[in-house]
CSV table of N, CA and C in Angstrom, one decimal:
chain,number,residue,atom,x,y,z
A,1,UNK,N,75.0,52.7,58.0
A,1,UNK,CA,74.1,53.7,58.1
A,1,UNK,C,73.7,53.9,59.5
A,2,UNK,N,73.6,55.2,59.9
A,2,UNK,CA,73.4,55.5,61.3
A,2,UNK,C,71.9,55.4,61.6
A,3,UNK,N,71.6,54.8,62.7
A,3,UNK,CA,70.2,54.6,63.2
A,3,UNK,C,70.1,55.3,64.5
A,4,UNK,N,69.0,56.0,64.8
A,4,UNK,CA,68.8,56.6,66.1
A,4,UNK,C,68.6,55.6,67.1
A,5,UNK,N,69.2,55.9,68.3
A,5,UNK,CA,69.1,55.0,69.4
A,5,UNK,C,67.7,54.9,70.0
A,6,UNK,N,67.2,53.8,70.4
A,6,UNK,CA,66.0,53.7,71.0
A,6,UNK,C,66.0,53.8,72.5
A,7,UNK,N,67.2,53.9,73.0
A,7,UNK,CA,67.4,54.1,74.5
A,7,UNK,C,66.8,55.4,75.0
A,8,UNK,N,66.2,55.4,76.1
A,8,UNK,CA,65.6,56.6,76.7
A,8,UNK,C,66.8,57.3,77.5
A,9,UNK,N,67.0,58.6,77.2
A,9,UNK,CA,68.0,59.3,78.0
A,9,UNK,C,67.2,60.2,78.9
A,10,UNK,N,67.5,60.0,80.2
A,10,UNK,CA,66.9,60.9,81.3
A,10,UNK,C,67.7,62.1,81.4
A,11,UNK,N,67.1,63.3,81.2
A,11,UNK,CA,67.8,64.5,81.4
A,11,UNK,C,67.0,65.3,82.4
A,12,UNK,N,67.8,66.0,83.3
A,12,UNK,CA,67.2,66.8,84.3
A,12,UNK,C,67.0,68.2,83.7
A,13,UNK,N,65.8,68.5,83.2
A,13,UNK,CA,65.5,69.8,82.6
A,13,UNK,C,64.7,70.5,83.6
A,14,UNK,N,65.2,71.7,84.0
A,14,UNK,CA,64.5,72.5,85.0
A,14,UNK,C,63.8,73.6,84.2
A,15,UNK,N,62.6,74.0,84.8
A,15,UNK,CA,61.9,75.1,84.1
A,15,UNK,C,62.5,76.4,84.6
A,16,UNK,N,62.2,77.5,83.8
A,16,UNK,CA,62.7,78.8,84.2
A,16,UNK,C,63.9,79.2,83.4
A,17,UNK,N,64.4,80.4,83.6
A,17,UNK,CA,65.5,81.0,82.8
A,17,UNK,C,66.8,80.5,83.5
A,18,UNK,N,67.7,80.1,82.7
A,18,UNK,CA,69.0,79.6,83.2
A,18,UNK,C,69.8,80.8,83.7
A,19,UNK,N,70.5,80.5,84.8
A,19,UNK,CA,71.4,81.6,85.4
A,19,UNK,C,72.8,81.4,84.8
A,20,UNK,N,73.4,82.6,84.7
A,20,UNK,CA,74.8,82.6,84.2
A,20,UNK,C,75.8,82.6,85.4
A,21,UNK,N,77.0,82.4,85.1
A,21,UNK,CA,78.1,82.4,86.1
A,21,UNK,C,78.2,83.8,86.7
A,22,UNK,N,78.0,84.8,85.9
A,22,UNK,CA,78.0,86.2,86.4
A,22,UNK,C,76.9,86.5,87.4
A,23,UNK,N,75.7,85.9,87.1
A,23,UNK,CA,74.6,86.1,88.0
A,23,UNK,C,74.8,85.3,89.4
A,24,UNK,N,75.4,84.2,89.3
A,24,UNK,CA,75.8,83.4,90.5
A,24,UNK,C,76.8,84.2,91.3
A,25,UNK,N,77.8,84.7,90.7
A,25,UNK,CA,78.8,85.5,91.4
A,25,UNK,C,78.2,86.8,92.0
A,26,UNK,N,77.3,87.4,91.3
A,26,UNK,CA,76.6,88.6,91.9
A,26,UNK,C,75.7,88.2,93.1
A,27,UNK,N,75.1,87.1,93.1
A,27,UNK,CA,74.3,86.6,94.2
A,27,UNK,C,75.2,86.2,95.4
A,28,UNK,N,76.4,85.6,95.1
A,28,UNK,CA,77.3,85.2,96.1
A,28,UNK,C,77.9,86.5,96.8
A,29,UNK,N,78.1,87.5,96.0
A,29,UNK,CA,78.5,88.8,96.5
A,29,UNK,C,77.5,89.4,97.4
A,30,UNK,N,76.2,89.4,97.0
A,30,UNK,CA,75.2,89.9,97.9
A,30,UNK,C,75.1,89.1,99.2
A,31,UNK,N,75.3,87.8,99.1
A,31,UNK,CA,75.3,87.0,100.4
A,31,UNK,C,76.5,87.4,101.3
A,32,UNK,N,77.6,87.7,100.6
A,32,UNK,CA,78.8,88.1,101.4
A,32,UNK,C,78.5,89.4,102.1
A,33,UNK,N,77.8,90.3,101.4
A,33,UNK,CA,77.5,91.6,102.1
A,33,UNK,C,76.5,91.4,103.2
A,34,UNK,N,75.5,90.5,103.0
A,34,UNK,CA,74.6,90.2,104.1
A,34,UNK,C,75.4,89.6,105.3
A,35,UNK,N,76.4,88.7,105.0
A,35,UNK,CA,77.1,88.1,106.1
A,35,UNK,C,77.9,89.2,106.8
A,36,UNK,N,78.5,90.2,106.1
A,36,UNK,CA,79.3,91.2,106.8
A,36,UNK,C,78.4,92.2,107.5
A,37,UNK,N,77.1,92.3,107.1
A,37,UNK,CA,76.2,93.2,107.9
A,37,UNK,C,75.6,92.5,109.1
A,38,UNK,N,75.8,91.1,109.2
A,38,UNK,CA,75.4,90.4,110.4
A,38,UNK,C,74.0,89.8,110.2
A,39,UNK,N,73.4,89.7,109.0
A,39,UNK,CA,72.2,89.1,108.8
A,39,UNK,C,72.2,87.6,108.7
A,40,UNK,N,73.4,87.1,108.3
A,40,UNK,CA,73.7,85.7,108.2
A,40,UNK,C,74.8,85.3,109.1
A,41,UNK,N,74.7,84.1,109.7
A,41,UNK,CA,75.9,83.6,110.4
A,41,UNK,C,76.7,82.7,109.3
A,42,UNK,N,77.9,82.3,109.7
A,42,UNK,CA,78.8,81.7,108.8
A,42,UNK,C,78.2,80.3,108.3
A,43,UNK,N,77.6,79.6,109.1
A,43,UNK,CA,77.0,78.3,108.7
A,43,UNK,C,75.9,78.5,107.6
A,44,UNK,N,75.0,79.5,107.9
A,44,UNK,CA,73.9,79.7,106.9
A,44,UNK,C,74.5,80.3,105.6
A,45,UNK,N,75.5,81.2,105.8
A,45,UNK,CA,76.1,81.7,104.6
A,45,UNK,C,76.7,80.6,103.7
A,46,UNK,N,77.4,79.7,104.3
A,46,UNK,CA,78.0,78.6,103.6
A,46,UNK,C,76.9,77.7,102.9
A,47,UNK,N,75.9,77.4,103.7
A,47,UNK,CA,74.8,76.6,103.1
A,47,UNK,C,74.1,77.3,101.8
A,48,UNK,N,73.9,78.6,102.0
A,48,UNK,CA,73.3,79.4,100.9
A,48,UNK,C,74.2,79.5,99.7
A,49,UNK,N,75.5,79.7,100.0
A,49,UNK,CA,76.5,79.8,98.9
A,49,UNK,C,76.6,78.5,98.1
A,50,UNK,N,76.5,77.3,98.8
A,50,UNK,CA,76.5,76.1,98.2
A,50,UNK,C,75.3,76.0,97.3
A,51,UNK,N,74.1,76.4,97.8
A,51,UNK,CA,72.9,76.4,97.0
A,51,UNK,C,73.0,77.3,95.8
A,52,UNK,N,73.7,78.4,95.9
A,52,UNK,CA,73.8,79.3,94.8
A,52,UNK,C,74.6,78.7,93.7
A,53,UNK,N,75.6,78.0,93.9
A,53,UNK,CA,76.4,77.4,92.9
A,53,UNK,C,75.9,76.1,92.4
A,54,UNK,N,74.9,75.5,93.1
A,54,UNK,CA,74.2,74.3,92.7
A,54,UNK,C,73.0,74.6,91.9
A,55,UNK,N,72.4,75.8,92.0
A,55,UNK,CA,71.2,76.0,91.2
A,55,UNK,C,71.5,76.4,89.7
A,56,UNK,N,70.5,76.1,88.9
A,56,UNK,CA,70.6,76.3,87.5
A,56,UNK,C,69.8,77.5,87.0
A,57,UNK,N,68.9,77.9,87.8
A,57,UNK,CA,67.9,78.9,87.3
A,57,UNK,C,68.0,80.2,88.0
A,58,UNK,N,67.6,81.3,87.4
A,58,UNK,CA,67.5,82.6,88.1
A,58,UNK,C,66.5,82.5,89.3
A,59,UNK,N,65.4,81.8,89.1
A,59,UNK,CA,64.4,81.7,90.2
A,59,UNK,C,65.1,81.0,91.4
A,60,UNK,N,65.9,80.1,91.2
A,60,UNK,CA,66.6,79.4,92.3
A,60,UNK,C,67.5,80.4,93.0
A,61,UNK,N,68.1,81.3,92.3
A,61,UNK,CA,69.0,82.4,92.9
A,61,UNK,C,68.1,83.3,93.8
A,62,UNK,N,66.9,83.6,93.2
A,62,UNK,CA,66.0,84.5,94.0
A,62,UNK,C,65.5,83.8,95.3
A,63,UNK,N,65.3,82.5,95.2
A,63,UNK,CA,64.9,81.8,96.5
A,63,UNK,C,65.9,82.0,97.5
A,64,UNK,N,67.2,81.9,97.2
A,64,UNK,CA,68.3,82.0,98.2
A,64,UNK,C,68.2,83.4,98.9
A,65,UNK,N,67.8,84.4,98.1
A,65,UNK,CA,67.8,85.8,98.7
A,65,UNK,C,66.4,86.2,99.2
A,66,UNK,N,65.4,85.3,99.1
A,66,UNK,CA,64.0,85.7,99.3
A,66,UNK,C,63.8,86.4,100.7
A,67,UNK,N,64.4,85.8,101.8
A,67,UNK,CA,64.1,86.4,103.1
A,67,UNK,C,65.0,87.5,103.5
A,68,UNK,N,65.9,87.9,102.6
A,68,UNK,CA,66.9,89.0,103.0
A,68,UNK,C,66.4,90.3,102.3
A,69,UNK,N,66.7,91.4,103.0
A,69,UNK,CA,66.2,92.7,102.4
A,69,UNK,C,67.1,93.1,101.2
A,70,UNK,N,66.6,93.9,100.3
A,70,UNK,CA,67.3,94.4,99.2
A,70,UNK,C,68.4,95.3,99.7
A,71,UNK,N,69.6,95.2,99.1
A,71,UNK,CA,70.7,96.1,99.5
A,71,UNK,C,70.8,97.2,98.5
A,72,UNK,N,71.3,98.4,98.9
A,72,UNK,CA,71.5,99.4,98.0
A,72,UNK,C,72.7,99.1,97.1
A,73,UNK,N,72.8,99.6,95.9
A,73,UNK,CA,73.9,99.3,95.0
A,73,UNK,C,75.2,99.9,95.6
A,74,UNK,N,76.3,99.2,95.6
A,74,UNK,CA,77.5,99.8,96.1
A,74,UNK,C,78.0,101.0,95.3
A,75,UNK,N,78.5,102.0,95.9
A,75,UNK,CA,78.9,103.2,95.2
A,75,UNK,C,80.2,102.9,94.5
A,76,UNK,N,80.2,103.1,93.2
A,76,UNK,CA,81.4,102.8,92.4
A,76,UNK,C,82.3,104.0,92.5
A,77,UNK,N,83.6,103.7,92.7
A,77,UNK,CA,84.7,104.7,92.7
A,77,UNK,C,84.9,105.1,91.3
A,78,UNK,N,84.8,106.4,91.1
A,78,UNK,CA,85.1,107.0,89.8
A,78,UNK,C,86.6,106.9,89.5
A,79,UNK,N,87.0,106.4,88.4
A,79,UNK,CA,88.4,106.3,88.1
A,79,UNK,C,89.2,107.6,88.0
A,80,UNK,N,88.5,108.6,87.6
A,80,UNK,CA,89.1,109.9,87.4
A,80,UNK,C,89.0,110.8,88.6
A,81,UNK,N,88.4,110.3,89.7
A,81,UNK,CA,88.1,111.1,90.9
A,81,UNK,C,89.4,111.2,91.8
A,82,UNK,N,90.4,110.4,91.6
A,82,UNK,CA,91.6,110.4,92.4
A,82,UNK,C,92.6,111.4,91.8
A,83,UNK,N,93.4,112.0,92.6
A,83,UNK,CA,94.4,113.0,92.1
A,83,UNK,C,95.5,112.2,91.4
A,84,UNK,N,95.9,112.8,90.3
A,84,UNK,CA,97.0,112.2,89.5
A,84,UNK,C,98.3,112.1,90.2
A,85,UNK,N,98.6,113.2,91.0
A,85,UNK,CA,99.8,113.2,91.8
A,85,UNK,C,99.5,113.1,93.3
A,86,UNK,N,100.4,112.5,94.0
A,86,UNK,CA,100.3,112.5,95.5
A,86,UNK,C,100.3,113.9,96.1
A,87,UNK,N,99.8,114.0,97.2
A,87,UNK,CA,99.6,115.4,97.8
A,87,UNK,C,101.0,116.0,98.0
A,88,UNK,N,102.0,115.3,98.4
A,88,UNK,CA,103.3,115.9,98.6
A,88,UNK,C,103.9,116.4,97.3
A,89,UNK,N,103.7,115.7,96.2
A,89,UNK,CA,104.2,116.2,94.9
A,89,UNK,C,103.4,117.5,94.5
A,90,UNK,N,102.2,117.5,94.8
A,90,UNK,CA,101.4,118.8,94.5
A,90,UNK,C,101.9,119.9,95.3
A,91,UNK,N,102.3,119.7,96.6
A,91,UNK,CA,102.8,120.7,97.4
A,91,UNK,C,104.2,121.2,96.9
A,92,UNK,N,105.1,120.2,96.5
A,92,UNK,CA,106.3,120.6,96.0
A,92,UNK,C,106.2,121.3,94.7
A,93,UNK,N,105.3,120.9,93.9
A,93,UNK,CA,105.0,121.7,92.6
A,93,UNK,C,104.5,123.1,92.9
A,94,UNK,N,103.7,123.2,93.9
A,94,UNK,CA,103.2,124.6,94.2
A,94,UNK,C,104.4,125.5,94.7
A,95,UNK,N,105.2,124.9,95.6
A,95,UNK,CA,106.4,125.6,96.0
A,95,UNK,C,107.3,126.0,94.9
A,96,UNK,N,107.6,125.1,94.0
A,96,UNK,CA,108.4,125.4,92.8
A,96,UNK,C,107.8,126.5,92.0
A,97,UNK,N,106.5,126.5,91.7
A,97,UNK,CA,105.8,127.5,91.0
A,97,UNK,C,105.9,128.9,91.7
A,98,UNK,N,105.7,128.8,93.0
A,98,UNK,CA,105.7,130.1,93.7
A,98,UNK,C,107.1,130.7,93.7
A,99,UNK,N,108.1,130.0,93.9
A,99,UNK,CA,109.5,130.5,93.9
A,99,UNK,C,109.9,130.9,92.5
A,100,UNK,N,109.5,130.1,91.5
A,100,UNK,CA,109.8,130.5,90.1
A,100,UNK,C,109.2,131.8,89.8
A,101,UNK,N,107.9,132.0,90.2
A,101,UNK,CA,107.3,133.3,89.9
A,101,UNK,C,107.9,134.5,90.6
A,102,UNK,N,108.3,134.2,91.9
A,102,UNK,CA,109.0,135.2,92.6
A,102,UNK,C,110.3,135.6,92.0
A,103,UNK,N,111.1,134.7,91.6
A,103,UNK,CA,112.4,134.9,90.9
A,103,UNK,C,112.2,135.7,89.6
A,104,UNK,N,111.1,135.4,88.8
A,104,UNK,CA,110.8,136.0,87.6
A,104,UNK,C,110.4,137.5,87.9
A,105,UNK,N,109.6,137.7,88.9
A,105,UNK,CA,109.2,139.1,89.3
A,105,UNK,C,110.4,139.9,89.7
A,106,UNK,N,111.3,139.3,90.5
A,106,UNK,CA,112.5,140.1,90.9
A,106,UNK,C,113.4,140.4,89.7
A,107,UNK,N,113.6,139.4,88.8
A,107,UNK,CA,114.4,139.6,87.6
A,107,UNK,C,113.8,140.7,86.7
A,108,UNK,N,112.4,140.6,86.5
A,108,UNK,CA,111.7,141.6,85.7
A,108,UNK,C,111.8,143.0,86.3
A,109,UNK,N,111.8,143.1,87.7
A,109,UNK,CA,111.9,144.4,88.3
A,109,UNK,C,113.3,145.0,88.1
A,110,UNK,N,114.3,144.1,88.2
A,110,UNK,CA,115.7,144.6,87.9
A,110,UNK,C,115.9,145.1,86.5
A,111,UNK,N,115.3,144.3,85.5
A,111,UNK,CA,115.4,144.7,84.1
A,111,UNK,C,114.7,146.0,83.9
A,112,UNK,N,113.5,146.3,84.5
A,112,UNK,CA,112.8,147.5,84.4
A,112,UNK,C,113.6,148.7,85.0
A,113,UNK,N,114.2,148.4,86.2
A,113,UNK,CA,114.9,149.5,87.0
A,113,UNK,C,116.1,149.9,86.2
A,114,UNK,N,116.8,148.9,85.6
A,114,UNK,CA,118.1,149.3,84.9
A,114,UNK,C,117.8,149.7,83.5
A,115,UNK,N,116.7,149.4,82.9
A,115,UNK,CA,116.3,149.8,81.6
A,115,UNK,C,117.0,148.9,80.5
A,116,UNK,N,117.5,147.8,80.9
A,116,UNK,CA,118.1,146.9,79.9
A,116,UNK,C,117.9,145.5,80.3
A,117,UNK,N,118.0,144.6,79.3
A,117,UNK,CA,117.8,143.2,79.5
A,117,UNK,C,119.1,142.6,80.3
A,118,UNK,N,118.9,142.1,81.5
A,118,UNK,CA,120.0,141.6,82.2
A,118,UNK,C,120.0,140.1,82.1
A,119,UNK,N,121.1,139.5,82.6
A,119,UNK,CA,121.3,138.1,82.5
A,119,UNK,C,120.1,137.3,83.2
A,120,UNK,N,119.5,136.3,82.4
A,120,UNK,CA,118.3,135.6,83.0
A,120,UNK,C,118.7,134.6,84.0
A,121,UNK,N,119.1,135.1,85.2
A,121,UNK,CA,119.6,134.2,86.3
A,121,UNK,C,118.4,133.3,86.8
A,122,UNK,N,117.1,133.7,86.7
A,122,UNK,CA,116.1,132.8,87.3
A,122,UNK,C,116.1,131.4,86.6
A,123,UNK,N,116.7,131.3,85.5
A,123,UNK,CA,116.7,130.0,84.8
A,123,UNK,C,117.5,129.0,85.6
A,124,UNK,N,118.5,129.4,86.4
A,124,UNK,CA,119.3,128.5,87.2
A,124,UNK,C,118.6,128.1,88.5
A,125,UNK,N,117.5,128.7,88.8
A,125,UNK,CA,116.6,128.3,89.9
A,125,UNK,C,115.5,127.4,89.4
A,126,UNK,N,114.9,127.9,88.3
A,126,UNK,CA,113.7,127.2,87.8
A,126,UNK,C,114.0,125.9,87.1
A,127,UNK,N,115.0,125.8,86.3
A,127,UNK,CA,115.3,124.6,85.5
A,127,UNK,C,115.7,123.4,86.3
A,128,UNK,N,116.8,123.5,87.1
A,128,UNK,CA,117.2,122.3,87.8
A,128,UNK,C,116.1,121.8,88.8
A,129,UNK,N,115.5,122.7,89.5
A,129,UNK,CA,114.4,122.3,90.5
A,129,UNK,C,113.3,121.6,89.7
A,130,UNK,N,112.8,122.2,88.6
A,130,UNK,CA,111.8,121.7,87.8
A,130,UNK,C,112.1,120.3,87.2
A,131,UNK,N,113.4,120.2,86.8
A,131,UNK,CA,113.8,118.9,86.2
A,131,UNK,C,113.8,117.8,87.2
A,132,UNK,N,114.2,118.1,88.5
A,132,UNK,CA,114.2,117.1,89.5
A,132,UNK,C,112.7,116.7,89.8
A,133,UNK,N,111.8,117.7,89.9
A,133,UNK,CA,110.4,117.3,90.1
A,133,UNK,C,109.8,116.5,89.0
A,134,UNK,N,110.1,116.8,87.8
A,134,UNK,CA,109.6,116.1,86.7
A,134,UNK,C,110.1,114.7,86.7
A,135,UNK,N,111.4,114.6,86.9
A,135,UNK,CA,112.0,113.2,87.0
A,135,UNK,C,111.4,112.4,88.0
A,136,UNK,N,111.1,112.9,89.2
A,136,UNK,CA,110.5,112.2,90.3
A,136,UNK,C,109.1,111.7,89.9
A,137,UNK,N,108.3,112.6,89.2
A,137,UNK,CA,107.0,112.2,88.9
A,137,UNK,C,107.0,111.1,87.8
A,138,UNK,N,107.9,111.3,86.8
A,138,UNK,CA,108.0,110.3,85.7
A,138,UNK,C,108.4,108.9,86.2
A,139,UNK,N,109.4,108.9,87.1
A,139,UNK,CA,109.9,107.6,87.6
A,139,UNK,C,109.0,107.0,88.5
A,140,UNK,N,108.2,107.7,89.3
A,140,UNK,CA,107.2,107.2,90.2
A,140,UNK,C,107.7,106.5,91.4
A,141,UNK,N,108.9,106.8,91.8
A,141,UNK,CA,109.5,106.1,92.9
A,141,UNK,C,108.8,106.4,94.2
A,142,UNK,N,108.0,107.5,94.3
A,142,UNK,CA,107.4,107.8,95.6
A,142,UNK,C,105.9,107.4,95.5
A,143,UNK,N,105.4,106.8,94.5
A,143,UNK,CA,104.1,106.4,94.4
A,143,UNK,C,103.8,105.1,95.2
A,144,UNK,N,102.5,104.9,95.6
A,144,UNK,CA,102.2,103.7,96.4
A,144,UNK,C,102.5,102.4,95.6
A,145,UNK,N,102.3,102.5,94.3
A,145,UNK,CA,102.5,101.3,93.4
A,145,UNK,C,104.0,100.9,93.4
A,146,UNK,N,104.9,101.9,93.4
A,146,UNK,CA,106.3,101.6,93.5
A,146,UNK,C,106.7,101.0,94.9
A,147,UNK,N,106.1,101.5,95.9
A,147,UNK,CA,106.4,101.0,97.3
A,147,UNK,C,105.9,99.6,97.4
A,148,UNK,N,104.7,99.2,96.8
A,148,UNK,CA,104.2,97.9,96.9
A,148,UNK,C,105.2,96.9,96.2
A,149,UNK,N,105.6,97.4,95.0
A,149,UNK,CA,106.5,96.6,94.1
A,149,UNK,C,107.8,96.3,94.9
A,150,UNK,N,108.4,97.4,95.5
A,150,UNK,CA,109.7,97.3,96.1
A,150,UNK,C,109.7,96.4,97.3
A,151,UNK,N,108.6,96.3,98.0
A,151,UNK,CA,108.5,95.5,99.3
A,151,UNK,C,108.4,94.0,99.0
A,152,UNK,N,108.1,93.6,97.8
A,152,UNK,CA,107.8,92.2,97.6
A,152,UNK,C,109.1,91.4,97.5
């Protein structure tokens, strides 16, 4: 039969709300921003960072930042704010569209002038050029991600 131990177990119980690893990482990030702004030197930054990862409570994290000013929240980059296509592909697509429309206007003017439906020759300008542009976009060979992958 199990009997409870009569030995006294000393536990280090701190008062206050326990800090999570994410809160420690956020505090370390704030210290890094203060270091890059010149408010901390490298030795003080290292000392405070050691204290951040040694503390167990939120209050301990606040003590590390107590003499530093509040920093504005960093501006988050919107994932949809970047263009889907690189600028050179947008220019090439615009040129393709312009030439395609010009060819269609010329072909339409010829059809109207002759009064009959003539051979649709613009397809030989529009289709191959458009196919090459689509192929290049789909393959992504010209993207920054491809170039990073290729140089490794």
